[in-house]
Amino acid sequence: MLVAKRELEYSHIEEKRKKNIRTTNKKKNNMAVYRLMLMFFAIIGLALSLIILHRYAQITKLKLEITELQAQKIRLEEEKDDLLAELEAIKSSTKIEEDAFTKLGMIYPEEGQVVYVEVEEPIITSENETEDFNLIAVIKNVVNFTLSLFKGV
């Protein structure tokens, strides 16, 4: 009985050892999983941080580009205003008159130098009338030419 008692004591100790080994293995497995998860979350955090940093760099680059484009727009608007002012000065009647007097030596014409020309434009209402009008004009020109020849004789 003493031997059986000792065997019971040993079996109890062996069971405790097996339980200790199992709990130790579970703790080791849990620690490995915990470390793996911790490393996974650290890598995800690092990746997110790098993505955010990259996006901020792009935003800063775009803001700089916008600022440069706005400055260029202001310069171009100023240049446009200067060119418009220069154009108005060139188109001015007084400026043209002054340049004609000083640079080209032009003067106003006298009364005998002015010739007035009066031009009459025919009123055309349709194509048929245009053809009739052209035919009448040709006949009129021929008759006038013929009469002018007889007047000269």
PDB file of C-alpha atoms in Angstrom:
ATOM      1  CA  MET A   1       0.000   0.000   0.000  1.00  0.00           C
ATOM      2  CA  LEU A   2       2.833   2.167   0.660  1.00  0.00           C
ATOM      3  CA  VAL A   3       4.031   1.628  -2.864  1.00  0.00           C
ATOM      4  CA  ALA A   4       0.614   2.424  -4.282  1.00  0.00           C
ATOM      5  CA  LYS A   5       0.503   5.554  -2.169  1.00  0.00           C
ATOM      6  CA  ARG A   6       3.840   6.649  -3.496  1.00  0.00           C
ATOM      7  CA  GLU A   7       2.699   5.964  -7.044  1.00  0.00           C
ATOM      8  CA  LEU A   8      -0.342   8.136  -6.435  1.00  0.00           C
ATOM      9  CA  GLU A   9       1.882  10.870  -5.149  1.00  0.00           C
ATOM     10  CA  TYR A  10       4.076  10.552  -8.223  1.00  0.00           C
ATOM     11  CA  SER A  11       1.136  10.566 -10.582  1.00  0.00           C
ATOM     12  CA  HIS A  12      -0.153  13.720  -8.934  1.00  0.00           C
ATOM     13  CA  ILE A  13       3.254  15.356  -9.324  1.00  0.00           C
ATOM     14  CA  GLU A  14       3.459  14.226 -12.939  1.00  0.00           C
ATOM     15  CA  GLU A  15       0.025  15.687 -13.624  1.00  0.00           C
ATOM     16  CA  LYS A  16       1.161  18.981 -12.084  1.00  0.00           C
ATOM     17  CA  ARG A  17       4.268  18.912 -14.253  1.00  0.00           C
ATOM     18  CA  LYS A  18       2.179  18.213 -17.360  1.00  0.00           C
ATOM     19  CA  LYS A  19      -0.163  21.057 -16.426  1.00  0.00           C
ATOM     20  CA  ASN A  20       2.803  23.340 -15.818  1.00  0.00           C
ATOM     21  CA  ILE A  21       4.282  22.348 -19.172  1.00  0.00           C
ATOM     22  CA  ARG A  22       0.934  22.969 -20.880  1.00  0.00           C
ATOM     23  CA  THR A  23       0.472  26.360 -19.221  1.00  0.00           C
ATOM     24  CA  THR A  24       4.054  27.257 -20.039  1.00  0.00           C
ATOM     25  CA  ASN A  25       3.499  26.286 -23.675  1.00  0.00           C
ATOM     26  CA  LYS A  26       0.236  28.259 -23.722  1.00  0.00           C
ATOM     27  CA  LYS A  27       1.985  31.256 -22.188  1.00  0.00           C
ATOM     28  CA  LYS A  28       4.768  30.982 -24.749  1.00  0.00           C
ATOM     29  CA  ASN A  29       2.248  30.685 -27.572  1.00  0.00           C
ATOM     30  CA  ASN A  30       0.256  33.613 -26.174  1.00  0.00           C
ATOM     31  CA  MET A  31       3.417  35.701 -25.879  1.00  0.00           C
ATOM     32  CA  ALA A  32       4.396  34.856 -29.463  1.00  0.00           C
ATOM     33  CA  VAL A  33       0.936  35.814 -30.724  1.00  0.00           C
ATOM     34  CA  TYR A  34       1.016  38.979 -28.613  1.00  0.00           C
ATOM     35  CA  ARG A  35       4.427  39.961 -29.981  1.00  0.00           C
ATOM     36  CA  LEU A  36       3.318  39.168 -33.533  1.00  0.00           C
ATOM     37  CA  MET A  37       0.193  41.310 -33.149  1.00  0.00           C
ATOM     38  CA  LEU A  38       2.205  44.091 -31.547  1.00  0.00           C
ATOM     39  CA  MET A  39       4.676  44.024 -34.443  1.00  0.00           C
ATOM     40  CA  PHE A  40       1.802  43.941 -36.969  1.00  0.00           C
ATOM     41  CA  PHE A  41       0.148  46.999 -35.419  1.00  0.00           C
ATOM     42  CA  ALA A  42       3.495  48.800 -35.227  1.00  0.00           C
ATOM     43  CA  ILE A  43       4.088  48.169 -38.942  1.00  0.00           C
ATOM     44  CA  ILE A  44       0.562  49.338 -39.785  1.00  0.00           C
ATOM     45  CA  GLY A  45       1.083  52.480 -37.668  1.00  0.00           C
ATOM     46  CA  LEU A  46       4.401  53.150 -39.376  1.00  0.00           C
ATOM     47  CA  ALA A  47       2.856  52.654 -42.825  1.00  0.00           C
ATOM     48  CA  LEU A  48      -0.029  55.003 -42.003  1.00  0.00           C
ATOM     49  CA  SER A  49       2.408  57.592 -40.664  1.00  0.00           C
ATOM     50  CA  LEU A  50       4.484  57.406 -43.839  1.00  0.00           C
ATOM     51  CA  ILE A  51       1.380  57.717 -46.030  1.00  0.00           C
ATOM     52  CA  ILE A  52       0.181  60.762 -44.076  1.00  0.00           C
ATOM     53  CA  LEU A  53       3.634  62.331 -44.260  1.00  0.00           C
ATOM     54  CA  HIS A  54       3.783  61.728 -48.020  1.00  0.00           C
ATOM     55  CA  ARG A  55       0.338  63.311 -48.509  1.00  0.00           C
ATOM     56  CA  TYR A  56       1.360  66.365 -46.453  1.00  0.00           C
ATOM     57  CA  ALA A  57       4.428  66.721 -48.665  1.00  0.00           C
ATOM     58  CA  GLN A  58       2.201  66.620 -51.756  1.00  0.00           C
ATOM     59  CA  ILE A  59      -0.156  69.200 -50.236  1.00  0.00           C
ATOM     60  CA  THR A  60       2.764  71.508 -49.483  1.00  0.00           C
ATOM     61  CA  LYS A  61       4.102  71.075 -53.024  1.00  0.00           C
ATOM     62  CA  LEU A  62       0.684  71.907 -54.508  1.00  0.00           C
ATOM     63  CA  LYS A  63       0.332  74.965 -52.256  1.00  0.00           C
ATOM     64  CA  LEU A  64       3.722  76.194 -53.461  1.00  0.00           C
ATOM     65  CA  GLU A  65       2.687  75.629 -57.078  1.00  0.00           C
ATOM     66  CA  ILE A  66      -0.594  77.497 -56.491  1.00  0.00           C
ATOM     67  CA  THR A  67       1.297  80.414 -54.966  1.00  0.00           C
ATOM     68  CA  GLU A  68       3.656  80.555 -57.956  1.00  0.00           C
ATOM     69  CA  LEU A  69       0.733  80.441 -60.404  1.00  0.00           C
ATOM     70  CA  GLN A  70      -1.064  83.228 -58.541  1.00  0.00           C
ATOM     71  CA  ALA A  71       2.079  85.364 -58.659  1.00  0.00           C
ATOM     72  CA  GLN A  72       2.403  84.658 -62.388  1.00  0.00           C
ATOM     73  CA  LYS A  73      -1.265  85.570 -62.870  1.00  0.00           C
ATOM     74  CA  ILE A  74      -0.728  88.896 -61.094  1.00  0.00           C
ATOM     75  CA  ARG A  75       2.343  89.632 -63.255  1.00  0.00           C
ATOM     76  CA  LEU A  76       0.428  88.815 -66.436  1.00  0.00           C
ATOM     77  CA  GLU A  77      -2.520  90.985 -65.387  1.00  0.00           C
ATOM     78  CA  GLU A  78      -0.150  93.893 -64.721  1.00  0.00           C
ATOM     79  CA  GLU A  79       1.491  93.356 -68.116  1.00  0.00           C
ATOM     80  CA  LYS A  80      -1.948  93.247 -69.760  1.00  0.00           C
ATOM     81  CA  ASP A  81      -2.938  96.513 -68.053  1.00  0.00           C
ATOM     82  CA  ASP A  82       0.312  98.136 -69.205  1.00  0.00           C
ATOM     83  CA  LEU A  83      -0.250  96.966 -72.779  1.00  0.00           C
ATOM     84  CA  LEU A  84      -3.856  98.195 -72.744  1.00  0.00           C
ATOM     85  CA  ALA A  85      -2.709 101.603 -71.497  1.00  0.00           C
ATOM     86  CA  GLU A  86      -0.048 101.692 -74.215  1.00  0.00           C
ATOM     87  CA  LEU A  87      -2.645 100.692 -76.829  1.00  0.00           C
ATOM     88  CA  GLU A  88      -5.018 103.440 -75.697  1.00  0.00           C
ATOM     89  CA  ALA A  89      -2.177 105.952 -75.928  1.00  0.00           C
ATOM     90  CA  ILE A  90      -1.349 104.793 -79.458  1.00  0.00           C
ATOM     91  CA  LYS A  91      -5.006 104.825 -80.564  1.00  0.00           C
ATOM     92  CA  SER A  92      -5.587 108.323 -79.220  1.00  0.00           C
ATOM     93  CA  SER A  93      -6.545 110.813 -81.966  1.00  0.00           C
ATOM     94  CA  THR A  94      -4.488 113.577 -80.392  1.00  0.00           C
ATOM     95  CA  LYS A  95      -1.422 111.301 -80.272  1.00  0.00           C
ATOM     96  CA  ILE A  96      -1.896 110.345 -83.942  1.00  0.00           C
ATOM     97  CA  GLU A  97      -2.310 114.002 -84.913  1.00  0.00           C
ATOM     98  CA  GLU A  98       0.752 115.022 -82.912  1.00  0.00           C
ATOM     99  CA  ASP A  99       2.868 112.254 -84.501  1.00  0.00           C
ATOM    100  CA  ALA A 100       1.657 113.279 -87.968  1.00  0.00           C
ATOM    101  CA  PHE A 101       2.770 116.874 -87.379  1.00  0.00           C
ATOM    102  CA  THR A 102       6.076 116.171 -85.644  1.00  0.00           C
ATOM    103  CA  LYS A 103       7.385 112.922 -87.102  1.00  0.00           C
ATOM    104  CA  LEU A 104       5.888 112.963 -90.606  1.00  0.00           C
ATOM    105  CA  GLY A 105       5.743 116.723 -91.183  1.00  0.00           C
ATOM    106  CA  MET A 106       2.095 116.621 -92.288  1.00  0.00           C
ATOM    107  CA  ILE A 107      -0.116 119.718 -92.313  1.00  0.00           C
ATOM    108  CA  TYR A 108      -3.835 120.298 -92.755  1.00  0.00           C
ATOM    109  CA  PRO A 109      -4.903 120.552 -96.437  1.00  0.00           C
ATOM    110  CA  GLU A 110      -5.992 123.844 -97.907  1.00  0.00           C
ATOM    111  CA  GLU A 111      -9.463 124.312 -99.406  1.00  0.00           C
ATOM    112  CA  GLY A 112      -8.292 123.723-102.978  1.00  0.00           C
ATOM    113  CA  GLN A 113      -6.583 120.452-102.061  1.00  0.00           C
ATOM    114  CA  VAL A 114      -9.745 118.774-100.766  1.00  0.00           C
ATOM    115  CA  VAL A 115     -11.776 116.670-103.204  1.00  0.00           C
ATOM    116  CA  TYR A 116     -15.133 115.245-102.143  1.00  0.00           C
ATOM    117  CA  VAL A 117     -16.292 112.043-103.807  1.00  0.00           C
ATOM    118  CA  GLU A 118     -19.906 110.966-103.707  1.00  0.00           C
ATOM    119  CA  VAL A 119     -20.697 107.296-104.220  1.00  0.00           C
ATOM    120  CA  GLU A 120     -24.198 105.969-104.713  1.00  0.00           C
ATOM    121  CA  GLU A 121     -24.926 102.380-103.855  1.00  0.00           C
ATOM    122  CA  PRO A 122     -27.773 100.622-105.683  1.00  0.00           C
ATOM    123  CA  ILE A 123     -30.502  99.042-103.598  1.00  0.00           C
ATOM    124  CA  ILE A 124     -30.844  95.377-104.489  1.00  0.00           C
ATOM    125  CA  THR A 125     -33.927  93.442-103.416  1.00  0.00           C
ATOM    126  CA  SER A 126     -33.586  90.104-105.215  1.00  0.00           C
ATOM    127  CA  GLU A 127     -31.407  88.178-107.682  1.00  0.00           C
ATOM    128  CA  ASN A 128     -33.729  88.708-110.673  1.00  0.00           C
ATOM    129  CA  GLU A 129     -33.666  92.438-110.151  1.00  0.00           C
ATOM    130  CA  THR A 130     -29.886  92.261-109.829  1.00  0.00           C
ATOM    131  CA  GLU A 131     -29.580  90.562-113.214  1.00  0.00           C
ATOM    132  CA  ASP A 132     -32.043  93.059-114.758  1.00  0.00           C
ATOM    133  CA  PHE A 133     -30.166  95.896-113.102  1.00  0.00           C
ATOM    134  CA  ASN A 134     -26.832  94.660-114.463  1.00  0.00           C
ATOM    135  CA  LEU A 135     -28.303  94.307-117.946  1.00  0.00           C
ATOM    136  CA  ILE A 136     -29.794  97.790-117.764  1.00  0.00           C
ATOM    137  CA  ALA A 137     -26.495  99.189-116.504  1.00  0.00           C
ATOM    138  CA  VAL A 138     -24.595  97.601-119.390  1.00  0.00           C
ATOM    139  CA  ILE A 139     -27.090  98.966-121.950  1.00  0.00           C
ATOM    140  CA  LYS A 140     -26.909 102.388-120.308  1.00  0.00           C
ATOM    141  CA  ASN A 141     -23.099 102.362-120.449  1.00  0.00           C
ATOM    142  CA  VAL A 142     -23.123 101.375-124.144  1.00  0.00           C
ATOM    143  CA  VAL A 143     -25.618 104.134-125.009  1.00  0.00           C
ATOM    144  CA  ASN A 144     -23.643 106.741-123.052  1.00  0.00           C
ATOM    145  CA  PHE A 145     -20.419 105.672-124.739  1.00  0.00           C
ATOM    146  CA  THR A 146     -22.041 105.860-128.185  1.00  0.00           C
ATOM    147  CA  LEU A 147     -23.484 109.314-127.476  1.00  0.00           C
ATOM    148  CA  SER A 148     -20.138 110.535-126.211  1.00  0.00           C
ATOM    149  CA  LEU A 149     -18.554 109.457-129.495  1.00  0.00           C
ATOM    150  CA  PHE A 150     -21.114 111.486-131.482  1.00  0.00           C
ATOM    151  CA  LYS A 151     -20.638 114.519-129.238  1.00  0.00           C
ATOM    152  CA  GLY A 152     -16.928 114.448-129.856  1.00  0.00           C
ATOM    153  CA  VAL A 153     -17.387 114.507-133.693  1.00  0.00           C
TER     154      VAL A 153
END
